[in-house]
């Protein structure tokens, strides 16, 4: 008979009672390990208390695994809000057995304000190494796979926050992580985590929030170790930037791709043309066939200011990345190309000068500044300044595979960028290019505020339906997958 150990965090008698009762009534479950901060009464059969405050610590996971003499380990990360569907445990086991998976996870439903909504998850790719990958709240591990992974790659008892992340990555090296595209449980959300519109509290900036610095450091260490284990880690050795003999019309070009931003585009362009520099520059606005009056606004600005270059592509199939390619391949583009989104602003008249000064040193193929999150009135809103101080010259390009973005504003050596080019997509195009450049070249950082990033309802990264959010995240995971394989090839790793 197949047997299983379940592990969960104790919250209170009332909230834990329901899930524990559900677990102990499942025949495959032989033991339920309940993690408690302090000694609590556990008057249920099959239950065993364990002194620990977190399911994600390396030390706690090691103790749980030591207690297991079963075939599988079921980890429930947020047990107080979970309702397991009848037959779900057996379904997890059936899939794990049929696929020889190292780990199995499933889609789930969410109960929000009494409404039941489906929450599908993404398939796991070899590039799904971000610590924020959404597995839901129920994860099934094969204990033979876990023990083999820990024997082969070692355990991390020293991590407080990254133990589960470390375990998942190590299991994934030699075993499949299988996604069940069925809704096997329901997560009930409390009122304080619901946003207007029914979405969950945004986690977009967790990895750059100073409050999470210690957590992120652990995550970086674990991810770096994983990259070393699979042969995708890059030592801090970089190619030199070749001095281009090409004659450029100006030293720098500010590039603004835009479609239907009549409300904000004039502010963005004025921010760009007001830059004070010791070099020549222009502002290339690629107008992707706007229909809301943006085109006439730009035509008027270009008519009255020769610095503004208004491009309307001949193609109709371009996304943001394709618009960038239109700009950098244009004979109007300068030696350096600098990003400005159509609804954002430079923080002052010296932004462009500071960026180009760093690029002119010849040490960097790309320079990234820091930005501040503001509302439509340009008032700072949390989390405020995003400076990506987690970046280091030695390990930044490795850790870049774990995090979801590298910051703004972004600036490039145009000669190199013309060789690399952007993928023609509307999300993650900047991340793809940055990863590709960082594979071989050094990226420079400016940690002072250079840019104002406006948050408003029309942003492309505003609250999205789960299906679109999943599609975006899956694309970034695909970019990571391709980049990891390229780095393994660079390191001459035979098994890819």
GROMACS .gro file of C-alpha atoms in nm:
model
  496
    1UNK     CA    1   0.000   0.000   0.000
    2UNK     CA    2   0.122   0.350  -0.089
    3UNK     CA    3   0.177   0.562   0.222
    4UNK     CA    4   0.211   0.932   0.280
    5UNK     CA    5   0.321   1.180   0.546
    6UNK     CA    6   0.151   1.520   0.552
    7UNK     CA    7   0.313   1.831   0.702
    8UNK     CA    8   0.146   2.160   0.784
    9UNK     CA    9   0.179   2.464   1.007
   10UNK     CA   10  -0.049   2.489   1.312
   11UNK     CA   11  -0.253   2.810   1.327
   12UNK     CA   12  -0.532   2.758   1.579
   13UNK     CA   13  -0.752   2.476   1.703
   14UNK     CA   14  -1.046   2.600   1.498
   15UNK     CA   15  -0.865   2.663   1.169
   16UNK     CA   16  -0.635   2.359   1.189
   17UNK     CA   17  -0.905   2.114   1.300
   18UNK     CA   18  -1.083   2.108   0.962
   19UNK     CA   19  -0.776   2.036   0.749
   20UNK     CA   20  -0.632   1.784   0.996
   21UNK     CA   21  -0.963   1.593   1.007
   22UNK     CA   22  -0.965   1.585   0.629
   23UNK     CA   23  -0.611   1.448   0.618
   24UNK     CA   24  -0.640   1.178   0.885
   25UNK     CA   25  -0.949   1.037   0.714
   26UNK     CA   26  -0.751   0.977   0.394
   27UNK     CA   27  -0.630   0.611   0.392
   28UNK     CA   28  -0.289   0.678   0.230
   29UNK     CA   29  -0.193   0.928   0.503
   30UNK     CA   30  -0.003   0.749   0.775
   31UNK     CA   31   0.114   1.050   0.971
   32UNK     CA   32   0.039   1.425   0.996
   33UNK     CA   33   0.332   1.633   1.120
   34UNK     CA   34   0.205   1.958   1.270
   35UNK     CA   35   0.460   2.237   1.312
   36UNK     CA   36   0.400   2.451   1.619
   37UNK     CA   37   0.577   2.752   1.770
   38UNK     CA   38   0.491   2.625   2.114
   39UNK     CA   39   0.342   2.310   2.263
   40UNK     CA   40  -0.024   2.266   2.165
   41UNK     CA   41  -0.284   1.997   2.225
   42UNK     CA   42  -0.322   1.771   1.921
   43UNK     CA   43  -0.605   1.533   2.016
   44UNK     CA   44  -0.619   1.366   1.676
   45UNK     CA   45  -0.504   1.025   1.563
   46UNK     CA   46  -0.201   1.010   1.334
   47UNK     CA   47  -0.090   1.359   1.449
   48UNK     CA   48   0.259   1.436   1.570
   49UNK     CA   49   0.373   1.778   1.685
   50UNK     CA   50   0.709   1.926   1.593
   51UNK     CA   51   0.868   2.238   1.738
   52UNK     CA   52   0.929   2.470   1.442
   53UNK     CA   53   0.797   2.804   1.327
   54UNK     CA   54   0.813   2.761   0.951
   55UNK     CA   55   0.771   2.500   0.680
   56UNK     CA   56   1.024   2.676   0.459
   57UNK     CA   57   1.329   2.656   0.686
   58UNK     CA   58   1.600   2.410   0.594
   59UNK     CA   59   1.626   2.279   0.949
   60UNK     CA   60   1.250   2.217   0.979
   61UNK     CA   61   1.235   2.035   0.646
   62UNK     CA   62   1.528   1.816   0.742
   63UNK     CA   63   1.348   1.714   1.062
   64UNK     CA   64   1.027   1.643   0.873
   65UNK     CA   65   1.208   1.426   0.619
   66UNK     CA   66   1.383   1.236   0.899
   67UNK     CA   67   1.042   1.153   1.047
   68UNK     CA   68   0.916   1.013   0.718
   69UNK     CA   69   0.926   0.641   0.641
   70UNK     CA   70   0.650   0.672   0.382
   71UNK     CA   71   0.649   0.688   0.001
   72UNK     CA   72   0.537   1.050  -0.027
   73UNK     CA   73   0.546   1.378   0.161
   74UNK     CA   74   0.252   1.615   0.124
   75UNK     CA   75   0.334   1.974   0.221
   76UNK     CA   76   0.050   2.219   0.281
   77UNK     CA   77   0.189   2.570   0.300
   78UNK     CA   78  -0.125   2.765   0.404
   79UNK     CA   79  -0.335   2.505   0.579
   80UNK     CA   80  -0.574   2.743   0.757
   81UNK     CA   81  -0.738   2.847   0.429
   82UNK     CA   82  -0.743   2.517   0.237
   83UNK     CA   83  -1.035   2.284   0.164
   84UNK     CA   84  -0.919   1.960  -0.001
   85UNK     CA   85  -1.164   1.809  -0.250
   86UNK     CA   86  -1.276   1.444  -0.207
   87UNK     CA   87  -1.037   1.210  -0.390
   88UNK     CA   88  -0.771   1.480  -0.434
   89UNK     CA   89  -0.506   1.302  -0.227
   90UNK     CA   90  -0.551   0.984  -0.430
   91UNK     CA   91  -0.529   1.184  -0.753
   92UNK     CA   92  -0.197   1.338  -0.646
   93UNK     CA   93  -0.063   0.989  -0.576
   94UNK     CA   94  -0.193   0.840  -0.903
   95UNK     CA   95  -0.020   1.109  -1.110
   96UNK     CA   96   0.303   1.083  -0.911
   97UNK     CA   97   0.315   0.705  -0.959
   98UNK     CA   98   0.225   0.720  -1.328
   99UNK     CA   99   0.488   0.980  -1.414
  100UNK     CA  100   0.765   0.893  -1.165
  101UNK     CA  101   0.753   1.260  -1.071
  102UNK     CA  102   0.979   1.407  -0.808
  103UNK     CA  103   0.712   1.660  -0.721
  104UNK     CA  104   0.345   1.711  -0.814
  105UNK     CA  105   0.123   2.017  -0.783
  106UNK     CA  106  -0.229   2.101  -0.902
  107UNK     CA  107  -0.463   2.382  -1.003
  108UNK     CA  108  -0.706   2.505  -0.741
  109UNK     CA  109  -1.010   2.724  -0.688
  110UNK     CA  110  -1.027   3.045  -0.490
  111UNK     CA  111  -1.321   3.158  -0.281
  112UNK     CA  112  -1.331   3.538  -0.283
  113UNK     CA  113  -1.624   3.730  -0.132
  114UNK     CA  114  -1.823   3.408  -0.156
  115UNK     CA  115  -1.752   3.364  -0.526
  116UNK     CA  116  -1.569   3.053  -0.646
  117UNK     CA  117  -1.306   3.122  -0.913
  118UNK     CA  118  -1.070   2.891  -1.094
  119UNK     CA  119  -0.698   2.947  -1.042
  120UNK     CA  120  -0.498   2.759  -1.307
  121UNK     CA  121  -0.122   2.728  -1.269
  122UNK     CA  122   0.164   2.707  -1.519
  123UNK     CA  123   0.355   2.399  -1.626
  124UNK     CA  124   0.704   2.380  -1.482
  125UNK     CA  125   0.990   2.445  -1.724
  126UNK     CA  126   1.362   2.398  -1.671
  127UNK     CA  127   1.379   2.778  -1.658
  128UNK     CA  128   1.113   2.809  -1.386
  129UNK     CA  129   1.377   2.879  -1.125
  130UNK     CA  130   1.226   3.195  -0.974
  131UNK     CA  131   1.151   3.150  -0.606
  132UNK     CA  132   0.806   3.301  -0.661
  133UNK     CA  133   0.684   3.032  -0.902
  134UNK     CA  134   0.322   2.959  -0.808
  135UNK     CA  135   0.277   2.594  -0.712
  136UNK     CA  136  -0.035   2.666  -0.511
  137UNK     CA  137  -0.054   2.557  -0.148
  138UNK     CA  138  -0.038   2.177  -0.176
  139UNK     CA  139   0.281   2.008  -0.297
  140UNK     CA  140   0.347   1.635  -0.313
  141UNK     CA  141   0.708   1.514  -0.301
  142UNK     CA  142   0.831   1.166  -0.379
  143UNK     CA  143   1.042   1.079  -0.075
  144UNK     CA  144   1.282   0.855  -0.270
  145UNK     CA  145   1.340   1.147  -0.508
  146UNK     CA  146   1.390   1.385  -0.215
  147UNK     CA  147   1.639   1.159  -0.044
  148UNK     CA  148   1.828   1.096  -0.367
  149UNK     CA  149   1.848   1.471  -0.436
  150UNK     CA  150   1.971   1.552  -0.087
  151UNK     CA  151   2.228   1.273  -0.100
  152UNK     CA  152   2.352   1.392  -0.438
  153UNK     CA  153   2.346   1.770  -0.383
  154UNK     CA  154   2.338   1.813  -0.005
  155UNK     CA  155   2.089   1.973   0.235
  156UNK     CA  156   2.079   2.340   0.335
  157UNK     CA  157   2.010   2.335   0.709
  158UNK     CA  158   2.141   2.691   0.739
  159UNK     CA  159   1.858   2.866   0.550
  160UNK     CA  160   1.561   3.008   0.737
  161UNK     CA  161   1.345   3.114   0.443
  162UNK     CA  162   1.473   2.924   0.138
  163UNK     CA  163   1.456   2.561   0.251
  164UNK     CA  164   1.155   2.464   0.042
  165UNK     CA  165   1.295   2.657  -0.257
  166UNK     CA  166   1.624   2.473  -0.222
  167UNK     CA  167   1.453   2.134  -0.197
  168UNK     CA  168   1.240   2.199  -0.506
  169UNK     CA  169   1.539   2.304  -0.717
  170UNK     CA  170   1.746   2.003  -0.613
  171UNK     CA  171   1.465   1.758  -0.681
  172UNK     CA  172   1.408   1.922  -1.021
  173UNK     CA  173   1.765   1.851  -1.137
  174UNK     CA  174   1.704   1.480  -1.193
  175UNK     CA  175   1.326   1.444  -1.161
  176UNK     CA  176   1.015   1.582  -1.328
  177UNK     CA  177   0.793   1.838  -1.159
  178UNK     CA  178   0.443   1.752  -1.281
  179UNK     CA  179   0.146   1.985  -1.300
  180UNK     CA  180  -0.205   1.839  -1.268
  181UNK     CA  181  -0.438   2.059  -1.470
  182UNK     CA  182  -0.733   1.982  -1.246
  183UNK     CA  183  -0.882   2.186  -0.961
  184UNK     CA  184  -0.817   1.964  -0.658
  185UNK     CA  185  -0.870   2.203  -0.366
  186UNK     CA  186  -1.011   2.542  -0.272
  187UNK     CA  187  -0.830   2.832  -0.108
  188UNK     CA  188  -1.048   3.071   0.091
  189UNK     CA  189  -0.918   3.428   0.101
  190UNK     CA  190  -0.967   3.655   0.399
  191UNK     CA  191  -1.085   4.009   0.335
  192UNK     CA  192  -0.752   4.177   0.416
  193UNK     CA  193  -0.571   4.025   0.117
  194UNK     CA  194  -0.830   4.119  -0.143
  195UNK     CA  195  -0.777   4.418  -0.363
  196UNK     CA  196  -1.033   4.616  -0.553
  197UNK     CA  197  -1.126   4.408  -0.855
  198UNK     CA  198  -1.079   4.080  -0.668
  199UNK     CA  199  -0.706   4.037  -0.730
  200UNK     CA  200  -0.455   3.948  -0.464
  201UNK     CA  201  -0.212   4.193  -0.311
  202UNK     CA  202   0.063   4.271  -0.562
  203UNK     CA  203   0.392   4.087  -0.502
  204UNK     CA  204   0.569   4.241  -0.799
  205UNK     CA  205   0.832   4.422  -0.590
  206UNK     CA  206   0.892   4.175  -0.306
  207UNK     CA  207   1.240   4.091  -0.433
  208UNK     CA  208   1.356   4.455  -0.414
  209UNK     CA  209   1.183   4.554  -0.090
  210UNK     CA  210   1.452   4.627   0.174
  211UNK     CA  211   1.235   4.451   0.432
  212UNK     CA  212   1.300   4.125   0.248
  213UNK     CA  213   1.676   4.170   0.210
  214UNK     CA  214   1.773   3.873   0.430
  215UNK     CA  215   1.519   3.649   0.259
  216UNK     CA  216   1.636   3.750  -0.087
  217UNK     CA  217   2.000   3.690   0.006
  218UNK     CA  218   1.917   3.332   0.099
  219UNK     CA  219   1.719   3.286  -0.221
  220UNK     CA  220   2.012   3.416  -0.426
  221UNK     CA  221   2.255   3.177  -0.255
  222UNK     CA  222   2.026   2.881  -0.322
  223UNK     CA  223   1.968   2.978  -0.686
  224UNK     CA  224   2.340   3.028  -0.743
  225UNK     CA  225   2.417   2.685  -0.600
  226UNK     CA  226   2.154   2.536  -0.831
  227UNK     CA  227   2.307   2.704  -1.137
  228UNK     CA  228   2.644   2.561  -1.039
  229UNK     CA  229   2.492   2.214  -1.000
  230UNK     CA  230   2.346   2.223  -1.353
  231UNK     CA  231   2.646   2.390  -1.517
  232UNK     CA  232   2.474   2.722  -1.595
  233UNK     CA  233   2.665   2.942  -1.349
  234UNK     CA  234   2.882   3.211  -1.509
  235UNK     CA  235   3.206   3.327  -1.350
  236UNK     CA  236   3.255   3.707  -1.341
  237UNK     CA  237   3.452   3.721  -1.665
  238UNK     CA  238   3.323   3.954  -1.936
  239UNK     CA  239   3.388   4.039  -2.298
  240UNK     CA  240   3.517   4.383  -2.382
  241UNK     CA  241   3.295   4.621  -2.576
  242UNK     CA  242   3.439   4.674  -2.922
  243UNK     CA  243   3.463   5.039  -3.024
  244UNK     CA  244   3.232   5.088  -3.321
  245UNK     CA  245   3.370   5.274  -3.620
  246UNK     CA  246   3.019   5.339  -3.744
  247UNK     CA  247   2.919   5.704  -3.777
  248UNK     CA  248   2.603   5.781  -3.581
  249UNK     CA  249   2.387   6.092  -3.635
  250UNK     CA  250   2.381   6.169  -3.261
  251UNK     CA  251   2.546   6.034  -2.948
  252UNK     CA  252   2.223   5.908  -2.789
  253UNK     CA  253   1.862   5.837  -2.874
  254UNK     CA  254   1.579   5.823  -2.624
  255UNK     CA  255   1.345   5.549  -2.750
  256UNK     CA  256   0.972   5.565  -2.671
  257UNK     CA  257   0.746   5.292  -2.814
  258UNK     CA  258   0.381   5.399  -2.789
  259UNK     CA  259   0.030   5.298  -2.876
  260UNK     CA  260  -0.278   5.488  -2.757
  261UNK     CA  261  -0.124   5.698  -2.481
  262UNK     CA  262  -0.272   6.038  -2.563
  263UNK     CA  263  -0.311   6.096  -2.190
  264UNK     CA  264   0.060   6.063  -2.110
  265UNK     CA  265   0.276   6.077  -2.423
  266UNK     CA  266   0.328   6.454  -2.432
  267UNK     CA  267   0.460   6.447  -2.075
  268UNK     CA  268   0.702   6.167  -2.161
  269UNK     CA  269   0.833   6.342  -2.472
  270UNK     CA  270   0.873   6.676  -2.291
  271UNK     CA  271   1.067   6.495  -2.019
  272UNK     CA  272   1.300   6.357  -2.287
  273UNK     CA  273   1.356   6.678  -2.485
  274UNK     CA  274   1.428   6.877  -2.169
  275UNK     CA  275   1.744   6.679  -2.093
  276UNK     CA  276   2.061   6.886  -2.046
  277UNK     CA  277   2.366   6.716  -2.195
  278UNK     CA  278   2.715   6.781  -2.330
  279UNK     CA  279   2.635   6.567  -2.636
  280UNK     CA  280   2.378   6.559  -2.913
  281UNK     CA  281   2.071   6.340  -2.883
  282UNK     CA  282   1.729   6.287  -3.031
  283UNK     CA  283   1.401   6.132  -2.919
  284UNK     CA  284   1.270   5.851  -3.139
  285UNK     CA  285   0.900   5.786  -3.078
  286UNK     CA  286   0.773   5.471  -3.249
  287UNK     CA  287   0.398   5.521  -3.283
  288UNK     CA  288   0.245   5.178  -3.325
  289UNK     CA  289  -0.061   5.291  -3.522
  290UNK     CA  290  -0.239   5.470  -3.237
  291UNK     CA  291  -0.611   5.538  -3.273
  292UNK     CA  292  -0.677   5.772  -2.978
  293UNK     CA  293  -0.516   6.096  -3.097
  294UNK     CA  294  -0.160   6.004  -2.997
  295UNK     CA  295  -0.047   6.024  -3.360
  296UNK     CA  296  -0.159   6.384  -3.413
  297UNK     CA  297  -0.003   6.492  -3.084
  298UNK     CA  298   0.331   6.342  -3.187
  299UNK     CA  299   0.314   6.486  -3.538
  300UNK     CA  300   0.267   6.831  -3.391
  301UNK     CA  301   0.555   6.789  -3.145
  302UNK     CA  302   0.788   6.663  -3.421
  303UNK     CA  303   0.686   6.955  -3.643
  304UNK     CA  304   0.784   7.211  -3.378
  305UNK     CA  305   1.088   7.030  -3.231
  306UNK     CA  306   1.345   6.870  -3.466
  307UNK     CA  307   1.479   6.664  -3.174
  308UNK     CA  308   1.160   6.455  -3.191
  309UNK     CA  309   1.163   6.183  -3.456
  310UNK     CA  310   0.816   6.040  -3.514
  311UNK     CA  311   0.820   5.691  -3.670
  312UNK     CA  312   0.507   5.504  -3.781
  313UNK     CA  313   0.606   5.147  -3.875
  314UNK     CA  314   0.496   5.001  -4.205
  315UNK     CA  315   0.420   4.675  -4.025
  316UNK     CA  316   0.105   4.614  -3.822
  317UNK     CA  317   0.225   4.309  -3.630
  318UNK     CA  318   0.466   4.480  -3.392
  319UNK     CA  319   0.461   4.465  -3.015
  320UNK     CA  320   0.686   4.669  -2.784
  321UNK     CA  321   0.996   4.468  -2.873
  322UNK     CA  322   0.931   4.509  -3.243
  323UNK     CA  323   0.890   4.884  -3.198
  324UNK     CA  324   1.227   4.897  -3.025
  325UNK     CA  325   1.384   4.721  -3.322
  326UNK     CA  326   1.230   4.980  -3.555
  327UNK     CA  327   1.405   5.252  -3.353
  328UNK     CA  328   1.749   5.095  -3.312
  329UNK     CA  329   1.770   4.983  -3.675
  330UNK     CA  330   1.670   5.328  -3.798
  331UNK     CA  331   1.948   5.544  -3.944
  332UNK     CA  332   1.834   5.811  -3.697
  333UNK     CA  333   1.943   5.608  -3.393
  334UNK     CA  334   2.239   5.730  -3.191
  335UNK     CA  335   2.542   5.547  -3.058
  336UNK     CA  336   2.347   5.468  -2.742
  337UNK     CA  337   1.976   5.390  -2.705
  338UNK     CA  338   1.799   5.484  -2.381
  339UNK     CA  339   1.457   5.365  -2.266
  340UNK     CA  340   1.161   5.581  -2.171
  341UNK     CA  341   0.813   5.429  -2.153
  342UNK     CA  342   0.525   5.631  -2.292
  343UNK     CA  343   0.360   5.679  -1.952
  344UNK     CA  344   0.678   5.747  -1.751
  345UNK     CA  345   0.914   6.041  -1.696
  346UNK     CA  346   1.281   6.105  -1.629
  347UNK     CA  347   1.322   6.231  -1.273
  348UNK     CA  348   1.524   6.536  -1.377
  349UNK     CA  349   1.709   6.707  -1.664
  350UNK     CA  350   2.036   6.524  -1.586
  351UNK     CA  351   1.913   6.164  -1.622
  352UNK     CA  352   2.039   6.115  -1.977
  353UNK     CA  353   2.378   6.270  -1.901
  354UNK     CA  354   2.438   6.039  -1.605
  355UNK     CA  355   2.351   5.729  -1.806
  356UNK     CA  356   2.560   5.816  -2.111
  357UNK     CA  357   2.856   5.916  -1.895
  358UNK     CA  358   2.865   5.561  -1.758
  359UNK     CA  359   2.824   5.401  -2.101
  360UNK     CA  360   3.104   5.617  -2.241
  361UNK     CA  361   3.354   5.452  -2.006
  362UNK     CA  362   3.345   5.157  -2.246
  363UNK     CA  363   3.312   4.905  -1.962
  364UNK     CA  364   2.943   4.830  -2.005
  365UNK     CA  365   2.719   4.705  -2.287
  366UNK     CA  366   2.415   4.811  -2.088
  367UNK     CA  367   2.346   5.049  -1.800
  368UNK     CA  368   2.041   5.035  -1.573
  369UNK     CA  369   1.936   5.312  -1.338
  370UNK     CA  370   1.690   5.327  -1.049
  371UNK     CA  371   1.330   5.442  -1.047
  372UNK     CA  372   1.061   5.558  -0.808
  373UNK     CA  373   0.702   5.434  -0.817
  374UNK     CA  374   0.456   5.725  -0.832
  375UNK     CA  375   0.084   5.770  -0.892
  376UNK     CA  376  -0.079   5.975  -1.169
  377UNK     CA  377  -0.014   6.291  -0.967
  378UNK     CA  378   0.357   6.199  -0.948
  379UNK     CA  379   0.330   6.139  -0.574
  380UNK     CA  380   0.556   5.864  -0.443
  381UNK     CA  381   0.372   5.545  -0.350
  382UNK     CA  382   0.498   5.223  -0.191
  383UNK     CA  383   0.744   5.067  -0.233
  384UNK     CA  384   0.902   5.394  -0.349
  385UNK     CA  385   1.257   5.376  -0.482
  386UNK     CA  386   1.346   5.058  -0.671
  387UNK     CA  387   1.725   5.053  -0.692
  388UNK     CA  388   1.803   4.682  -0.729
  389UNK     CA  389   2.087   4.690  -0.479
  390UNK     CA  390   2.073   4.311  -0.478
  391UNK     CA  391   2.281   4.333  -0.796
  392UNK     CA  392   2.652   4.260  -0.767
  393UNK     CA  393   2.911   4.270  -1.040
  394UNK     CA  394   3.021   3.917  -0.951
  395UNK     CA  395   2.681   3.745  -0.936
  396UNK     CA  396   2.423   3.984  -1.080
  397UNK     CA  397   2.384   3.802  -1.409
  398UNK     CA  398   2.334   3.469  -1.233
  399UNK     CA  399   2.080   3.606  -0.987
  400UNK     CA  400   1.904   3.775  -1.281
  401UNK     CA  401   1.771   3.432  -1.377
  402UNK     CA  402   1.586   3.413  -1.045
  403UNK     CA  403   1.425   3.757  -1.028
  404UNK     CA  404   1.153   3.901  -1.250
  405UNK     CA  405   1.318   4.218  -1.377
  406UNK     CA  406   1.635   4.425  -1.375
  407UNK     CA  407   1.506   4.780  -1.336
  408UNK     CA  408   1.481   5.107  -1.530
  409UNK     CA  409   1.576   5.315  -1.711
  410UNK     CA  410   1.770   5.080  -1.939
  411UNK     CA  411   2.033   5.199  -2.185
  412UNK     CA  412   2.232   5.009  -2.446
  413UNK     CA  413   2.527   5.022  -2.679
  414UNK     CA  414   2.338   5.047  -3.009
  415UNK     CA  415   2.594   4.854  -3.215
  416UNK     CA  416   2.563   4.551  -2.989
  417UNK     CA  417   2.187   4.589  -2.953
  418UNK     CA  418   2.147   4.578  -3.332
  419UNK     CA  419   2.307   4.232  -3.325
  420UNK     CA  420   2.104   4.104  -3.029
  421UNK     CA  421   1.769   4.273  -3.103
  422UNK     CA  422   1.447   4.250  -2.905
  423UNK     CA  423   1.194   3.968  -2.933
  424UNK     CA  424   0.873   4.099  -3.087
  425UNK     CA  425   0.660   4.065  -2.774
  426UNK     CA  426   0.474   4.306  -2.549
  427UNK     CA  427   0.593   4.167  -2.215
  428UNK     CA  428   0.939   4.059  -2.102
  429UNK     CA  429   1.118   4.190  -2.410
  430UNK     CA  430   1.349   4.402  -2.195
  431UNK     CA  431   1.422   4.109  -1.961
  432UNK     CA  432   1.507   3.884  -2.256
  433UNK     CA  433   1.755   4.134  -2.398
  434UNK     CA  434   1.915   4.202  -2.060
  435UNK     CA  435   1.970   3.831  -1.995
  436UNK     CA  436   2.119   3.785  -2.341
  437UNK     CA  437   2.357   4.079  -2.301
  438UNK     CA  438   2.457   3.978  -1.947
  439UNK     CA  439   2.557   3.633  -2.073
  440UNK     CA  440   2.873   3.788  -2.218
  441UNK     CA  441   2.897   4.153  -2.117
  442UNK     CA  442   2.906   4.361  -1.802
  443UNK     CA  443   2.597   4.556  -1.700
  444UNK     CA  444   2.647   4.882  -1.513
  445UNK     CA  445   2.417   5.008  -1.237
  446UNK     CA  446   2.325   5.355  -1.116
  447UNK     CA  447   2.166   5.338  -0.772
  448UNK     CA  448   2.022   5.689  -0.753
  449UNK     CA  449   1.673   5.777  -0.873
  450UNK     CA  450   1.667   5.864  -1.245
  451UNK     CA  451   1.313   5.779  -1.346
  452UNK     CA  452   0.949   5.805  -1.238
  453UNK     CA  453   0.739   5.497  -1.306
  454UNK     CA  454   0.371   5.586  -1.302
  455UNK     CA  455   0.120   5.333  -1.172
  456UNK     CA  456  -0.230   5.374  -1.313
  457UNK     CA  457  -0.515   5.155  -1.437
  458UNK     CA  458  -0.392   5.155  -1.798
  459UNK     CA  459  -0.042   5.019  -1.729
  460UNK     CA  460   0.047   4.703  -1.918
  461UNK     CA  461   0.151   4.544  -1.586
  462UNK     CA  462  -0.154   4.658  -1.392
  463UNK     CA  463  -0.370   4.389  -1.225
  464UNK     CA  464  -0.422   4.121  -1.489
  465UNK     CA  465  -0.660   3.826  -1.524
  466UNK     CA  466  -0.493   3.508  -1.406
  467UNK     CA  467  -0.481   3.363  -1.758
  468UNK     CA  468  -0.286   3.660  -1.894
  469UNK     CA  469  -0.061   3.675  -1.589
  470UNK     CA  470   0.017   3.305  -1.633
  471UNK     CA  471   0.095   3.360  -2.001
  472UNK     CA  472   0.335   3.642  -1.916
  473UNK     CA  473   0.510   3.439  -1.647
  474UNK     CA  474   0.532   3.134  -1.874
  475UNK     CA  475   0.702   3.347  -2.139
  476UNK     CA  476   0.962   3.472  -1.892
  477UNK     CA  477   1.022   3.114  -1.779
  478UNK     CA  478   1.073   3.018  -2.144
  479UNK     CA  479   1.327   3.301  -2.179
  480UNK     CA  480   1.507   3.167  -1.870
  481UNK     CA  481   1.496   2.814  -2.013
  482UNK     CA  482   1.661   2.926  -2.336
  483UNK     CA  483   1.917   3.136  -2.150
  484UNK     CA  484   2.009   2.854  -1.911
  485UNK     CA  485   2.066   2.622  -2.205
  486UNK     CA  486   2.279   2.883  -2.378
  487UNK     CA  487   2.489   2.928  -2.063
  488UNK     CA  488   2.529   2.552  -2.024
  489UNK     CA  489   2.648   2.538  -2.383
  490UNK     CA  490   2.889   2.825  -2.313
  491UNK     CA  491   3.024   2.621  -2.021
  492UNK     CA  492   3.048   2.315  -2.249
  493UNK     CA  493   2.803   2.113  -2.042
  494UNK     CA  494   2.728   1.801  -2.246
  495UNK     CA  495   2.403   1.705  -2.076
  496UNK     CA  496   2.149   1.979  -2.150
   0.00000   0.00000   0.00000
